[in-house]
């Protein structure tokens, strides 16, 4: 099974698009610049335990590596 949440590769600005797949459709949740941003998007999507999901590959697929480009914030 594929993880329903994807944190995409960093863009040129350092932000990472976050999307969720439900019923076969991808919905963009926003562009994140930190774990806190991803957690907030997940909270708004109805997943208040977002912080505990970030390192769970059954929930979140990190395209590329798990890190953030700290120099671009």
PDB file of N, CA and C in Angstrom:
ATOM      1  N   UNK A   1       0.844  -1.189   0.000  1.00  0.00           N
ATOM      2  CA  UNK A   1       0.000   0.000   0.000  1.00  0.00           C
ATOM      3  C   UNK A   1       0.884   1.246   0.000  1.00  0.00           C
ATOM      4  N   UNK A   2       0.516   2.223  -0.779  1.00  0.00           N
ATOM      5  CA  UNK A   2       1.239   3.481  -0.863  1.00  0.00           C
ATOM      6  C   UNK A   2       0.780   4.421   0.242  1.00  0.00           C
ATOM      7  N   UNK A   3       1.740   5.159   0.811  1.00  0.00           N
ATOM      8  CA  UNK A   3       1.400   6.123   1.860  1.00  0.00           C
ATOM      9  C   UNK A   3       0.444   7.173   1.294  1.00  0.00           C
ATOM     10  N   UNK A   4      -0.593   7.553   2.048  1.00  0.00           N
ATOM     11  CA  UNK A   4      -1.566   8.517   1.533  1.00  0.00           C
ATOM     12  C   UNK A   4      -1.068   9.964   1.521  1.00  0.00           C
ATOM     13  N   UNK A   5      -0.012  10.264   2.269  1.00  0.00           N
ATOM     14  CA  UNK A   5       0.506  11.637   2.339  1.00  0.00           C
ATOM     15  C   UNK A   5       1.880  11.659   1.683  1.00  0.00           C
ATOM     16  N   UNK A   6       2.110  12.635   0.802  1.00  0.00           N
ATOM     17  CA  UNK A   6       3.402  12.782   0.155  1.00  0.00           C
ATOM     18  C   UNK A   6       3.965  14.155   0.444  1.00  0.00           C
ATOM     19  N   UNK A   7       5.218  14.171   0.909  1.00  0.00           N
ATOM     20  CA  UNK A   7       5.980  15.414   1.031  1.00  0.00           C
ATOM     21  C   UNK A   7       6.956  15.362  -0.134  1.00  0.00           C
ATOM     22  N   UNK A   8       6.712  16.213  -1.138  1.00  0.00           N
ATOM     23  CA  UNK A   8       7.450  16.163  -2.393  1.00  0.00           C
ATOM     24  C   UNK A   8       8.856  16.744  -2.239  1.00  0.00           C
ATOM     25  N   UNK A   9       9.669  16.521  -3.250  1.00  0.00           N
ATOM     26  CA  UNK A   9      11.048  17.030  -3.248  1.00  0.00           C
ATOM     27  C   UNK A   9      11.046  18.545  -3.078  1.00  0.00           C
ATOM     28  N   UNK A  10      12.124  19.081  -2.477  1.00  0.00           N
ATOM     29  CA  UNK A  10      12.206  20.539  -2.303  1.00  0.00           C
ATOM     30  C   UNK A  10      12.205  21.274  -3.647  1.00  0.00           C
ATOM     31  N   UNK A  11      11.533  22.412  -3.663  1.00  0.00           N
ATOM     32  CA  UNK A  11      11.541  23.274  -4.851  1.00  0.00           C
ATOM     33  C   UNK A  11      12.772  24.178  -4.785  1.00  0.00           C
ATOM     34  N   UNK A  12      12.940  25.024  -5.768  1.00  0.00           N
ATOM     35  CA  UNK A  12      14.071  25.957  -5.787  1.00  0.00           C
ATOM     36  C   UNK A  12      14.051  26.885  -4.576  1.00  0.00           C
ATOM     37  N   UNK A  13      12.857  27.157  -4.036  1.00  0.00           N
ATOM     38  CA  UNK A  13      12.742  28.045  -2.875  1.00  0.00           C
ATOM     39  C   UNK A  13      12.981  27.305  -1.557  1.00  0.00           C
ATOM     40  N   UNK A  14      13.111  25.969  -1.623  1.00  0.00           N
ATOM     41  CA  UNK A  14      13.310  25.169  -0.427  1.00  0.00           C
ATOM     42  C   UNK A  14      12.022  24.606   0.137  1.00  0.00           C
ATOM     43  N   UNK A  15      10.874  25.073  -0.337  1.00  0.00           N
ATOM     44  CA  UNK A  15       9.594  24.557   0.129  1.00  0.00           C
ATOM     45  C   UNK A  15       9.292  23.209  -0.481  1.00  0.00           C
ATOM     46  N   UNK A  16       8.490  22.436   0.213  1.00  0.00           N
ATOM     47  CA  UNK A  16       8.092  21.115  -0.262  1.00  0.00           C
ATOM     48  C   UNK A  16       6.573  21.044  -0.303  1.00  0.00           C
ATOM     49  N   UNK A  17       6.045  20.727  -1.478  1.00  0.00           N
ATOM     50  CA  UNK A  17       4.611  20.571  -1.632  1.00  0.00           C
ATOM     51  C   UNK A  17       4.169  19.351  -0.841  1.00  0.00           C
ATOM     52  N   UNK A  18       3.030  19.467  -0.180  1.00  0.00           N
ATOM     53  CA  UNK A  18       2.469  18.365   0.604  1.00  0.00           C
ATOM     54  C   UNK A  18       1.114  18.034  -0.002  1.00  0.00           C
ATOM     55  N   UNK A  19       0.904  16.758  -0.291  1.00  0.00           N
ATOM     56  CA  UNK A  19      -0.377  16.348  -0.856  1.00  0.00           C
ATOM     57  C   UNK A  19      -0.882  15.101  -0.146  1.00  0.00           C
ATOM     58  N   UNK A  20      -2.179  14.903  -0.241  1.00  0.00           N
ATOM     59  CA  UNK A  20      -2.814  13.719   0.337  1.00  0.00           C
ATOM     60  C   UNK A  20      -3.650  13.054  -0.746  1.00  0.00           C
ATOM     61  N   UNK A  21      -3.613  11.723  -0.780  1.00  0.00           N
ATOM     62  CA  UNK A  21      -4.387  10.957  -1.763  1.00  0.00           C
ATOM     63  C   UNK A  21      -5.561  10.299  -1.050  1.00  0.00           C
ATOM     64  N   UNK A  22      -6.760  10.649  -1.497  1.00  0.00           N
ATOM     65  CA  UNK A  22      -7.972  10.020  -0.986  1.00  0.00           C
ATOM     66  C   UNK A  22      -8.872   9.702  -2.161  1.00  0.00           C
ATOM     67  N   UNK A  23      -9.470   8.550  -2.122  1.00  0.00           N
ATOM     68  CA  UNK A  23     -10.378   8.093  -3.178  1.00  0.00           C
ATOM     69  C   UNK A  23      -9.736   8.211  -4.556  1.00  0.00           C
ATOM     70  N   UNK A  24      -8.407   7.967  -4.622  1.00  0.00           N
ATOM     71  CA  UNK A  24      -7.710   7.979  -5.899  1.00  0.00           C
ATOM     72  C   UNK A  24      -7.356   9.361  -6.426  1.00  0.00           C
ATOM     73  N   UNK A  25      -7.636  10.408  -5.663  1.00  0.00           N
ATOM     74  CA  UNK A  25      -7.338  11.772  -6.099  1.00  0.00           C
ATOM     75  C   UNK A  25      -6.324  12.424  -5.171  1.00  0.00           C
ATOM     76  N   UNK A  26      -5.352  13.147  -5.760  1.00  0.00           N
ATOM     77  CA  UNK A  26      -4.383  13.896  -4.967  1.00  0.00           C
ATOM     78  C   UNK A  26      -4.901  15.299  -4.718  1.00  0.00           C
ATOM     79  N   UNK A  27      -4.785  15.744  -3.475  1.00  0.00           N
ATOM     80  CA  UNK A  27      -5.170  17.091  -3.087  1.00  0.00           C
ATOM     81  C   UNK A  27      -3.969  17.768  -2.459  1.00  0.00           C
ATOM     82  N   UNK A  28      -3.603  18.956  -2.977  1.00  0.00           N
ATOM     83  CA  UNK A  28      -2.504  19.705  -2.390  1.00  0.00           C
ATOM     84  C   UNK A  28      -2.955  20.326  -1.076  1.00  0.00           C
ATOM     85  N   UNK A  29      -2.130  20.151  -0.048  1.00  0.00           N
ATOM     86  CA  UNK A  29      -2.417  20.751   1.253  1.00  0.00           C
ATOM     87  C   UNK A  29      -1.671  22.060   1.442  1.00  0.00           C
ATOM     88  N   UNK A  30      -0.595  22.257   0.694  1.00  0.00           N
ATOM     89  CA  UNK A  30       0.182  23.490   0.801  1.00  0.00           C
ATOM     90  C   UNK A  30       1.654  23.232   0.571  1.00  0.00           C
ATOM     91  N   UNK A  31       2.456  24.272   0.768  1.00  0.00           N
ATOM     92  CA  UNK A  31       3.911  24.178   0.647  1.00  0.00           C
ATOM     93  C   UNK A  31       4.502  24.343   2.040  1.00  0.00           C
ATOM     94  N   UNK A  32       5.275  23.352   2.453  1.00  0.00           N
ATOM     95  CA  UNK A  32       5.863  23.347   3.788  1.00  0.00           C
ATOM     96  C   UNK A  32       7.334  23.727   3.719  1.00  0.00           C
ATOM     97  N   UNK A  33       7.782  24.420   4.769  1.00  0.00           N
ATOM     98  CA  UNK A  33       9.187  24.784   4.905  1.00  0.00           C
ATOM     99  C   UNK A  33       9.800  24.171   6.153  1.00  0.00           C
ATOM    100  N   UNK A  34       8.995  23.391   6.895  1.00  0.00           N
ATOM    101  CA  UNK A  34       9.478  22.747   8.117  1.00  0.00           C
ATOM    102  C   UNK A  34       8.503  21.642   8.509  1.00  0.00           C
ATOM    103  N   UNK A  35       8.936  20.801   9.456  1.00  0.00           N
ATOM    104  CA  UNK A  35       8.039  19.779   9.992  1.00  0.00           C
ATOM    105  C   UNK A  35       6.791  20.422  10.582  1.00  0.00           C
ATOM    106  N   UNK A  36       6.959  21.567  11.230  1.00  0.00           N
ATOM    107  CA  UNK A  36       5.810  22.239  11.855  1.00  0.00           C
ATOM    108  C   UNK A  36       4.753  22.592  10.807  1.00  0.00           C
ATOM    109  N   UNK A  37       5.188  23.001   9.618  1.00  0.00           N
ATOM    110  CA  UNK A  37       4.232  23.297   8.543  1.00  0.00           C
ATOM    111  C   UNK A  37       3.475  22.034   8.139  1.00  0.00           C
ATOM    112  N   UNK A  38       4.198  20.926   7.968  1.00  0.00           N
ATOM    113  CA  UNK A  38       3.550  19.667   7.588  1.00  0.00           C
ATOM    114  C   UNK A  38       2.553  19.254   8.673  1.00  0.00           C
ATOM    115  N   UNK A  39       2.959  19.350   9.930  1.00  0.00           N
ATOM    116  CA  UNK A  39       2.071  19.006  11.035  1.00  0.00           C
ATOM    117  C   UNK A  39       0.797  19.842  11.004  1.00  0.00           C
ATOM    118  N   UNK A  40       0.933  21.133  10.713  1.00  0.00           N
ATOM    119  CA  UNK A  40      -0.250  22.005  10.650  1.00  0.00           C
ATOM    120  C   UNK A  40      -1.167  21.607   9.497  1.00  0.00           C
ATOM    121  N   UNK A  41      -0.601  21.294   8.343  1.00  0.00           N
ATOM    122  CA  UNK A  41      -1.429  20.852   7.208  1.00  0.00           C
ATOM    123  C   UNK A  41      -2.188  19.585   7.577  1.00  0.00           C
ATOM    124  N   UNK A  42      -1.518  18.652   8.243  1.00  0.00           N
ATOM    125  CA  UNK A  42      -2.172  17.399   8.626  1.00  0.00           C
ATOM    126  C   UNK A  42      -3.257  17.654   9.669  1.00  0.00           C
ATOM    127  N   UNK A  43      -2.990  18.561  10.604  1.00  0.00           N
ATOM    128  CA  UNK A  43      -4.011  18.909  11.605  1.00  0.00           C
ATOM    129  C   UNK A  43      -5.246  19.470  10.918  1.00  0.00           C
ATOM    130  N   UNK A  44      -5.041  20.380   9.969  1.00  0.00           N
ATOM    131  CA  UNK A  44      -6.167  20.978   9.237  1.00  0.00           C
ATOM    132  C   UNK A  44      -6.924  19.943   8.412  1.00  0.00           C
ATOM    133  N   UNK A  45      -6.217  18.885   7.997  1.00  0.00           N
ATOM    134  CA  UNK A  45      -6.853  17.816   7.218  1.00  0.00           C
ATOM    135  C   UNK A  45      -7.553  16.791   8.109  1.00  0.00           C
ATOM    136  N   UNK A  46      -7.540  17.043   9.437  1.00  0.00           N
ATOM    137  CA  UNK A  46      -8.243  16.153  10.349  1.00  0.00           C
ATOM    138  C   UNK A  46      -7.379  15.099  11.003  1.00  0.00           C
ATOM    139  N   UNK A  47      -6.054  15.260  10.922  1.00  0.00           N
ATOM    140  CA  UNK A  47      -5.131  14.309  11.550  1.00  0.00           C
ATOM    141  C   UNK A  47      -4.345  15.006  12.649  1.00  0.00           C
ATOM    142  N   UNK A  48      -4.948  15.185  13.825  1.00  0.00           N
ATOM    143  CA  UNK A  48      -4.299  15.928  14.900  1.00  0.00           C
ATOM    144  C   UNK A  48      -3.017  15.279  15.405  1.00  0.00           C
ATOM    145  N   UNK A  49      -2.829  13.986  15.145  1.00  0.00           N
ATOM    146  CA  UNK A  49      -1.621  13.297  15.569  1.00  0.00           C
ATOM    147  C   UNK A  49      -0.528  13.374  14.505  1.00  0.00           C
ATOM    148  N   UNK A  50      -0.561  14.406  13.676  1.00  0.00           N
ATOM    149  CA  UNK A  50       0.368  14.556  12.562  1.00  0.00           C
ATOM    150  C   UNK A  50       1.826  14.402  12.930  1.00  0.00           C
ATOM    151  N   UNK A  51       2.225  14.939  14.075  1.00  0.00           N
ATOM    152  CA  UNK A  51       3.625  14.846  14.483  1.00  0.00           C
ATOM    153  C   UNK A  51       4.073  13.395  14.605  1.00  0.00           C
ATOM    154  N   UNK A  52       3.204  12.520  15.055  1.00  0.00           N
ATOM    155  CA  UNK A  52       3.579  11.118  15.204  1.00  0.00           C
ATOM    156  C   UNK A  52       3.562  10.367  13.870  1.00  0.00           C
ATOM    157  N   UNK A  53       2.975  10.970  12.849  1.00  0.00           N
ATOM    158  CA  UNK A  53       2.891  10.317  11.544  1.00  0.00           C
ATOM    159  C   UNK A  53       4.081  10.618  10.648  1.00  0.00           C
ATOM    160  N   UNK A  54       4.815  11.692  10.909  1.00  0.00           N
ATOM    161  CA  UNK A  54       5.859  12.148   9.999  1.00  0.00           C
ATOM    162  C   UNK A  54       6.918  11.099   9.693  1.00  0.00           C
ATOM    163  N   UNK A  55       7.267  10.273  10.659  1.00  0.00           N
ATOM    164  CA  UNK A  55       8.293   9.249  10.458  1.00  0.00           C
ATOM    165  C   UNK A  55       7.715   7.864  10.219  1.00  0.00           C
ATOM    166  N   UNK A  56       6.412   7.797   9.965  1.00  0.00           N
ATOM    167  CA  UNK A  56       5.750   6.521   9.720  1.00  0.00           C
ATOM    168  C   UNK A  56       5.549   6.353   8.214  1.00  0.00           C
ATOM    169  N   UNK A  57       6.336   5.483   7.571  1.00  0.00           N
ATOM    170  CA  UNK A  57       6.249   5.341   6.112  1.00  0.00           C
ATOM    171  C   UNK A  57       4.926   4.777   5.608  1.00  0.00           C
ATOM    172  N   UNK A  58       4.099   4.223   6.494  1.00  0.00           N
ATOM    173  CA  UNK A  58       2.784   3.774   6.047  1.00  0.00           C
ATOM    174  C   UNK A  58       1.844   4.965   5.863  1.00  0.00           C
ATOM    175  N   UNK A  59       2.187   6.113   6.465  1.00  0.00           N
ATOM    176  CA  UNK A  59       1.380   7.320   6.349  1.00  0.00           C
ATOM    177  C   UNK A  59       2.007   8.377   5.444  1.00  0.00           C
ATOM    178  N   UNK A  60       3.336   8.571   5.565  1.00  0.00           N
ATOM    179  CA  UNK A  60       3.992   9.681   4.859  1.00  0.00           C
ATOM    180  C   UNK A  60       5.133   9.168   3.992  1.00  0.00           C
ATOM    181  N   UNK A  61       5.085   9.550   2.713  1.00  0.00           N
ATOM    182  CA  UNK A  61       6.163   9.263   1.768  1.00  0.00           C
ATOM    183  C   UNK A  61       6.948  10.552   1.560  1.00  0.00           C
ATOM    184  N   UNK A  62       8.221  10.543   1.937  1.00  0.00           N
ATOM    185  CA  UNK A  62       9.100  11.701   1.736  1.00  0.00           C
ATOM    186  C   UNK A  62       9.821  11.492   0.407  1.00  0.00           C
ATOM    187  N   UNK A  63       9.482  12.270  -0.613  1.00  0.00           N
ATOM    188  CA  UNK A  63      10.176  12.185  -1.896  1.00  0.00           C
ATOM    189  C   UNK A  63      11.541  12.828  -1.725  1.00  0.00           C
ATOM    190  N   UNK A  64      12.577  12.090  -2.070  1.00  0.00           N
ATOM    191  CA  UNK A  64      13.921  12.579  -1.789  1.00  0.00           C
ATOM    192  C   UNK A  64      14.250  12.237  -0.355  1.00  0.00           C
ATOM    193  N   UNK A  65      15.012  13.073   0.308  1.00  0.00           N
ATOM    194  CA  UNK A  65      15.367  12.785   1.696  1.00  0.00           C
ATOM    195  C   UNK A  65      14.392  13.427   2.663  1.00  0.00           C
ATOM    196  N   UNK A  66      14.566  13.141   3.929  1.00  0.00           N
ATOM    197  CA  UNK A  66      13.653  13.609   4.980  1.00  0.00           C
ATOM    198  C   UNK A  66      14.003  15.029   5.452  1.00  0.00           C
ATOM    199  N   UNK A  67      15.147  15.548   5.032  1.00  0.00           N
ATOM    200  CA  UNK A  67      15.631  16.827   5.567  1.00  0.00           C
ATOM    201  C   UNK A  67      15.020  18.063   4.923  1.00  0.00           C
ATOM    202  N   UNK A  68      15.406  19.196   5.476  1.00  0.00           N
ATOM    203  CA  UNK A  68      14.969  20.506   4.995  1.00  0.00           C
ATOM    204  C   UNK A  68      16.200  21.284   4.584  1.00  0.00           C
ATOM    205  N   UNK A  69      16.067  22.148   3.600  1.00  0.00           N
ATOM    206  CA  UNK A  69      17.167  23.000   3.172  1.00  0.00           C
ATOM    207  C   UNK A  69      17.167  24.242   4.069  1.00  0.00           C
ATOM    208  N   UNK A  70      17.864  24.160   5.195  1.00  0.00           N
ATOM    209  CA  UNK A  70      17.828  25.231   6.202  1.00  0.00           C
ATOM    210  C   UNK A  70      18.316  26.563   5.659  1.00  0.00           C
ATOM    211  N   UNK A  71      19.153  26.564   4.642  1.00  0.00           N
ATOM    212  CA  UNK A  71      19.685  27.804   4.102  1.00  0.00           C
ATOM    213  C   UNK A  71      18.685  28.619   3.300  1.00  0.00           C
ATOM    214  N   UNK A  72      17.517  28.058   3.026  1.00  0.00           N
ATOM    215  CA  UNK A  72      16.546  28.739   2.164  1.00  0.00           C
ATOM    216  C   UNK A  72      15.336  29.267   2.913  1.00  0.00           C
ATOM    217  N   UNK A  73      15.318  29.256   4.240  1.00  0.00           N
ATOM    218  CA  UNK A  73      14.129  29.672   4.994  1.00  0.00           C
ATOM    219  C   UNK A  73      14.084  31.168   5.127  1.00  0.00           C
TER     220      UNK A  73
END
